[in-house]
Tab-separated table of C-alpha atoms and ligand atoms in Angstrom:
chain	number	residue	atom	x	y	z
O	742	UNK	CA	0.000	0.000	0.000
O	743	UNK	CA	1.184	3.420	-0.604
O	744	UNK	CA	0.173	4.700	2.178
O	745	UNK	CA	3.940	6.246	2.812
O	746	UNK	CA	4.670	8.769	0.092
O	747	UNK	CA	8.650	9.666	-0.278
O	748	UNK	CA	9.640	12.737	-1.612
O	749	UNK	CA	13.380	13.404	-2.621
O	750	UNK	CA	15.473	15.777	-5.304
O	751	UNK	CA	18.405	18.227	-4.591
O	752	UNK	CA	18.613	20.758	-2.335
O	753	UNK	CA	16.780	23.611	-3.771
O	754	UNK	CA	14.701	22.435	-5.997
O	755	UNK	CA	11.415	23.458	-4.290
O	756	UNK	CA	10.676	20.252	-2.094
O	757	UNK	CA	9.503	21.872	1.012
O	758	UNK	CA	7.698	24.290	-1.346
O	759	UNK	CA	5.821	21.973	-3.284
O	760	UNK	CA	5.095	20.146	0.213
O	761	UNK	CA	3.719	23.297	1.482
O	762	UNK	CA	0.914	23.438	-1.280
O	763	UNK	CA	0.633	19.466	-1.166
O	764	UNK	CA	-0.554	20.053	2.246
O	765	UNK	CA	-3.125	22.513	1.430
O	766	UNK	CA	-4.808	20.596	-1.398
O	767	UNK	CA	-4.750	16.873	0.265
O	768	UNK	CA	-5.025	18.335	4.253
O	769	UNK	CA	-5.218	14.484	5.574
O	770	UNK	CA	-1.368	13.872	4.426
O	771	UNK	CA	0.550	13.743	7.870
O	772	UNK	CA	4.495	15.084	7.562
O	773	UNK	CA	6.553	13.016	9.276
O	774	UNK	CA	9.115	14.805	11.617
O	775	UNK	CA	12.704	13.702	10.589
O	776	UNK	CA	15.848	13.903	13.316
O	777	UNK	CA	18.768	15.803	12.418
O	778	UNK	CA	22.216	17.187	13.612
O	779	UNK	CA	22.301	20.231	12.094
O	780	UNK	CA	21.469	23.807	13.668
O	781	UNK	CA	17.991	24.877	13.615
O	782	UNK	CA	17.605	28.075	11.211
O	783	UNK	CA	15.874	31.700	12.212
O	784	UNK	CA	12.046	30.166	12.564
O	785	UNK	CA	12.445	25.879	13.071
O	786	UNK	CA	10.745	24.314	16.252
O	787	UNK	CA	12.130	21.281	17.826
O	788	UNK	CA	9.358	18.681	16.892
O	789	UNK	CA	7.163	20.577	14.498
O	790	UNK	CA	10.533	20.994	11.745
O	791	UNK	CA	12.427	18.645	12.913
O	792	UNK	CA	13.636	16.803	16.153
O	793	UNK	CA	17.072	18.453	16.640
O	794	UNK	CA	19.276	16.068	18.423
O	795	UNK	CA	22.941	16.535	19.203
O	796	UNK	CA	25.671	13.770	17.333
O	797	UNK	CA	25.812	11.138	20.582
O	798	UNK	CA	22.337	10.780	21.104
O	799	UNK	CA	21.626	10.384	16.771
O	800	UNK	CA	24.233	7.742	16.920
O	801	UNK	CA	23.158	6.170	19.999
O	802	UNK	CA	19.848	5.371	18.531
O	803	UNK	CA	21.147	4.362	15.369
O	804	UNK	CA	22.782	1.538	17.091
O	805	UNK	CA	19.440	1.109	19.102
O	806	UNK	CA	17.652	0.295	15.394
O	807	UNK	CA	15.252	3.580	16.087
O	808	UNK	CA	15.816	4.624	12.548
O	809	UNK	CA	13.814	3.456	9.589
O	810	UNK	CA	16.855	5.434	7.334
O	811	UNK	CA	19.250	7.608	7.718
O	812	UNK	CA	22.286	9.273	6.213
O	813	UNK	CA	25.292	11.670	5.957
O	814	UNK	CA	24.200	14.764	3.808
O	815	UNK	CA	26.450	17.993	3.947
O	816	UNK	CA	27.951	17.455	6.783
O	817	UNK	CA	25.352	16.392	9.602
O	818	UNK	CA	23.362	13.564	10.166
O	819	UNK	CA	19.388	12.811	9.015
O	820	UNK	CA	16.632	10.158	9.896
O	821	UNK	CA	13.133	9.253	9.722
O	822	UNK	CA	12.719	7.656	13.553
O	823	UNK	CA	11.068	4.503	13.664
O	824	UNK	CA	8.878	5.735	16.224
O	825	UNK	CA	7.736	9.377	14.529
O	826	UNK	CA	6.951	7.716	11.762
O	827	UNK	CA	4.990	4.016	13.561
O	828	UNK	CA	2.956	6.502	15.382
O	829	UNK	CA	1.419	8.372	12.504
O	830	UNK	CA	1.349	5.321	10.121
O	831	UNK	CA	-0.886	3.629	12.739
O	832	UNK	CA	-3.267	6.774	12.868
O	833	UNK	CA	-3.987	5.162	9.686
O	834	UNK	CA	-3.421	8.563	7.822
O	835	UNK	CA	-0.564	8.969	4.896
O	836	UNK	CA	2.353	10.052	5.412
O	837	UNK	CA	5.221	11.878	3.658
O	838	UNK	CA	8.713	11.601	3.755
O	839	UNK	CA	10.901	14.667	2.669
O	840	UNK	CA	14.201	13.123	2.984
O	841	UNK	CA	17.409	13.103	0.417
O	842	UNK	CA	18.077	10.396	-2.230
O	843	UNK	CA	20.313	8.096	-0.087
O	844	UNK	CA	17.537	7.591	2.482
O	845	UNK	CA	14.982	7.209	-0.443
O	846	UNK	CA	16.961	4.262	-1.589
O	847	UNK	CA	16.993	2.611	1.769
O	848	UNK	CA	13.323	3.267	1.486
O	849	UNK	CA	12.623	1.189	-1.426
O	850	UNK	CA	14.427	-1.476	-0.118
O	851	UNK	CA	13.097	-1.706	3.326
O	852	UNK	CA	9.058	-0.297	2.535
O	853	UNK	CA	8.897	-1.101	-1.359
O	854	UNK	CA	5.102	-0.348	-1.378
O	855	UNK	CA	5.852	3.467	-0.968
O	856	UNK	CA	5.066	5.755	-3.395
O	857	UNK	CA	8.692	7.499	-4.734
O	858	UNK	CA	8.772	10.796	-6.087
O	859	UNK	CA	11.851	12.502	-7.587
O	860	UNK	CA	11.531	16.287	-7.925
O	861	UNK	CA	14.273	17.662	-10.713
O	862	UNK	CA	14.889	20.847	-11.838
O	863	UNK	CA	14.118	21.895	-15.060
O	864	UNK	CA	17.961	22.453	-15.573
O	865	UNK	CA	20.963	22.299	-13.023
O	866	UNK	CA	21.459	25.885	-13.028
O	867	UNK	CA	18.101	26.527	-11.374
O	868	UNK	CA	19.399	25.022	-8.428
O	869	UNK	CA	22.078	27.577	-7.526
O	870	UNK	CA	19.252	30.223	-8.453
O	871	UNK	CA	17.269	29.116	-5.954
O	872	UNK	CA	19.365	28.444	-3.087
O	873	UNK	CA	20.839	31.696	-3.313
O	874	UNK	CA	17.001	33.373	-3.654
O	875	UNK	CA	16.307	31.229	-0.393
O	876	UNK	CA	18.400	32.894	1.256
O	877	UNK	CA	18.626	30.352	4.660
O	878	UNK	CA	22.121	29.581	3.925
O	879	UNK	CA	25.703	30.800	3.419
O	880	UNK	CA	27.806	30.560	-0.071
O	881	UNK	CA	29.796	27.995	1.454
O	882	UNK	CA	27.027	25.524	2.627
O	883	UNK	CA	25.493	26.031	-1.195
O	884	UNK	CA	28.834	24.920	-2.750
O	885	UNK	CA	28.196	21.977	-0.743
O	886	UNK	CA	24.801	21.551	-1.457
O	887	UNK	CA	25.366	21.743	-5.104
O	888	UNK	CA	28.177	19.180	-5.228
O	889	UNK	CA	25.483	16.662	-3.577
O	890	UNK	CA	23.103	17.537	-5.791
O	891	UNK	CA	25.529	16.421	-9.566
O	892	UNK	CA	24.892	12.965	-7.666
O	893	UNK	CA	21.391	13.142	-6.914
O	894	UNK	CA	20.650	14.545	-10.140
O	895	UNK	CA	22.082	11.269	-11.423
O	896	UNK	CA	19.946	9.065	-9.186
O	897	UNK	CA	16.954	10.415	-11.061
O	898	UNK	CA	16.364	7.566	-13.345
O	899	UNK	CA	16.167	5.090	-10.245
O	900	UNK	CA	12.760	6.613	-9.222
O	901	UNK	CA	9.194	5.566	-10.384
O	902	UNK	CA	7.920	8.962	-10.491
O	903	UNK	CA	9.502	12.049	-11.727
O	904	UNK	CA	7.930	15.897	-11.193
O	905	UNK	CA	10.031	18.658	-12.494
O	906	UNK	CA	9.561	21.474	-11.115
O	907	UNK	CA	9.947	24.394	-13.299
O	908	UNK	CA	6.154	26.247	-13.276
O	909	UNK	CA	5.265	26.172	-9.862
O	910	UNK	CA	1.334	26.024	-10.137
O	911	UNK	CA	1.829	23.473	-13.212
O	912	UNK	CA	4.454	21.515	-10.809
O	913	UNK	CA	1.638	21.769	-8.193
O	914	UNK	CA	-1.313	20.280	-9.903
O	915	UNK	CA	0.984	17.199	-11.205
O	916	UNK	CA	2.476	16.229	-7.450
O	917	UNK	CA	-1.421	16.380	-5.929
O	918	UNK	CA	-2.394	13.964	-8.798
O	919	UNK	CA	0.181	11.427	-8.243
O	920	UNK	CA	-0.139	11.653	-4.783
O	921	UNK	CA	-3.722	11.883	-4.787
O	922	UNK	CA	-4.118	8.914	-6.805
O	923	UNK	CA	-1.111	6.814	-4.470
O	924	UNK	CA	-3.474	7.228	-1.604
O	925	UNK	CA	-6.775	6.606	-3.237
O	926	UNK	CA	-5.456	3.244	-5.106
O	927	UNK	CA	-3.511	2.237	-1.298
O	928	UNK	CA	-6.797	2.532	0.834
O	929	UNK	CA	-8.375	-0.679	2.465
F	1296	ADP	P1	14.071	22.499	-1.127
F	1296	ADP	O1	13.089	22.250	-0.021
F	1296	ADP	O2	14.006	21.461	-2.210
F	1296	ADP	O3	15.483	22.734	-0.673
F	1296	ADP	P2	12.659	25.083	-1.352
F	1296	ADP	O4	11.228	24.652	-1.378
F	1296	ADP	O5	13.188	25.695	-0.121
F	1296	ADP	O6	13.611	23.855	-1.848
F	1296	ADP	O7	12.839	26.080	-2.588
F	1296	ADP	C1	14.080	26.748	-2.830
F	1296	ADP	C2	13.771	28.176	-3.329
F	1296	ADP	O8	13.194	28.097	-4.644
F	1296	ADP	C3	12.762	28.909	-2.461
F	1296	ADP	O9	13.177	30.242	-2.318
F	1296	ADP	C4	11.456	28.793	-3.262
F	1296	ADP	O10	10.604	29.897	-3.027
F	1296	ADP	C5	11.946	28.771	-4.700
F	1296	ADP	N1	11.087	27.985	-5.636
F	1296	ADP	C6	10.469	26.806	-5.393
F	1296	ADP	N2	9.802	26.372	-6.504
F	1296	ADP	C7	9.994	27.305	-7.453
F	1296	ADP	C8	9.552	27.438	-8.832
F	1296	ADP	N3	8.789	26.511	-9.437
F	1296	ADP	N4	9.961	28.519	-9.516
F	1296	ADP	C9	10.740	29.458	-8.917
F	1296	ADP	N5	11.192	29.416	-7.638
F	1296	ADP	C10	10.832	28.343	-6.907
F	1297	5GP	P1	17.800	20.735	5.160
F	1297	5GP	O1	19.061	20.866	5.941
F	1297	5GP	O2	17.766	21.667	3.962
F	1297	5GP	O3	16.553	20.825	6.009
F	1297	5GP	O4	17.773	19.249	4.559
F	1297	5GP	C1	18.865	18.778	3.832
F	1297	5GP	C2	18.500	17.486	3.127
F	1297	5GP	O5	18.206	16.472	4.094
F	1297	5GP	C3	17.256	17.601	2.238
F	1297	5GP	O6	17.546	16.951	1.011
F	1297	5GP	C4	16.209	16.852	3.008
F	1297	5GP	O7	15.269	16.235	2.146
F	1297	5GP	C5	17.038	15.784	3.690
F	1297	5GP	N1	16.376	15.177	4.841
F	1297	5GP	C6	15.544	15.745	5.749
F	1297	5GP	N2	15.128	14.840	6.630
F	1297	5GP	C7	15.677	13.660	6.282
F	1297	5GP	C8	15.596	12.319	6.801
F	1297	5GP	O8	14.897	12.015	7.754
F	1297	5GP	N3	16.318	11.359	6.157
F	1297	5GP	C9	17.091	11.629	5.084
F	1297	5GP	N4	17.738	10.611	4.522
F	1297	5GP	N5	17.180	12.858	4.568
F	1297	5GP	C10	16.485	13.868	5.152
């Protein structure tokens, strides 16, 4: 069942964006809350963006099996938590996964019913466009970024479904029809 939907593309390209409007037009969709190492930015809440947890305890539970995935990305450490994500699958609703294409592979090896969604860009360039337009992050953390994303870019081909996302309300309109239909053709 496709109850879990995954989400994944480079940095920049407009995930959390897209989610944003996803949210709006199919309100029952639950976001699951991933863990990370990194520093919150201006705005994040502990729990509501993500559960920020310092390096020792992240590992600890890695070793404890309380990840479903997890990975390295830029620098700091990522994870959907076993028990964010049990919790909300058993309040029967779907859920989403906004995570980066490393933990989408583990993903489709451990929960092969979920529905995977690749966001691209409608060129490479966009990428730098829009991280710098962001604004959330310094030049230095973007050149990282965008050395990650040559690779992701590349894993493109290994997902089912591909939305590029180059009109926003066009890009819009395709992800809540894929989605849409996931859920409707995973229900009981
Ligand atoms: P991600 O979550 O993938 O890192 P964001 O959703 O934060 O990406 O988007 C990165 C930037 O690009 C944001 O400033 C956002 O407003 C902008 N953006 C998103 N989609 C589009 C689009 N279709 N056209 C132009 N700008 C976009
Ligand atoms: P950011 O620091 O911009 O919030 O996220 C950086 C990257 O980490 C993004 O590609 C985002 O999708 C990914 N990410 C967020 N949560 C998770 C997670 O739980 N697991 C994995 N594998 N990646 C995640």
């Amino acid at each position: 069942m496709a109850r879990v939907v995954v989400i994944t593309g480079p940095s920049g390209v407009g995930k959390g964006t897209l989610i944003r409007a996803l949210r709006d037009r199919i309100p029952e969709l639950e976001l699951s809350v991933s863990a990370t190492t990194r520093n919150p930015r201006p705005g994040e809440e502990n729990g509501r963006d993500y559960w920020f947890l310092s390096r020792e305890d992240f590992e600890r539970r890695i070793a404890d099996g309380g990840f479903v995935e997890h990975a390295e990305y830029s620098g700091n450490r990522y994870g959907t938590l076993r028990e964010d994500l049990d919790k909300r699958t058993s309040a029967g609703r779907p859920v989403l996964l906004e995570i980066e294409v490393q933990g989408a592979r583990q993903v489709a090896k451990t929960m092969p019913e979920a529905l995977r969604i690749f966001i691209a860009p409608p060129s490479a360039d966009t990428l730098r466009t829009r991280l710098v337009g962001r604004g959330t992050d310094a030049k230095e953390q973007i050149d990282r970024r965008l050395a990650v994303a040559e690779d992701e870019l590349a894993a493109q081909p290994e997902f089912p479904v591909v939305v590029v996302n180059d009109r926003l309300e066009e890009a819009i309109d395709e992800l809540t029809r894929v989605v849409a239909t996931g859920i409707d053709e995973a229900r009981p």
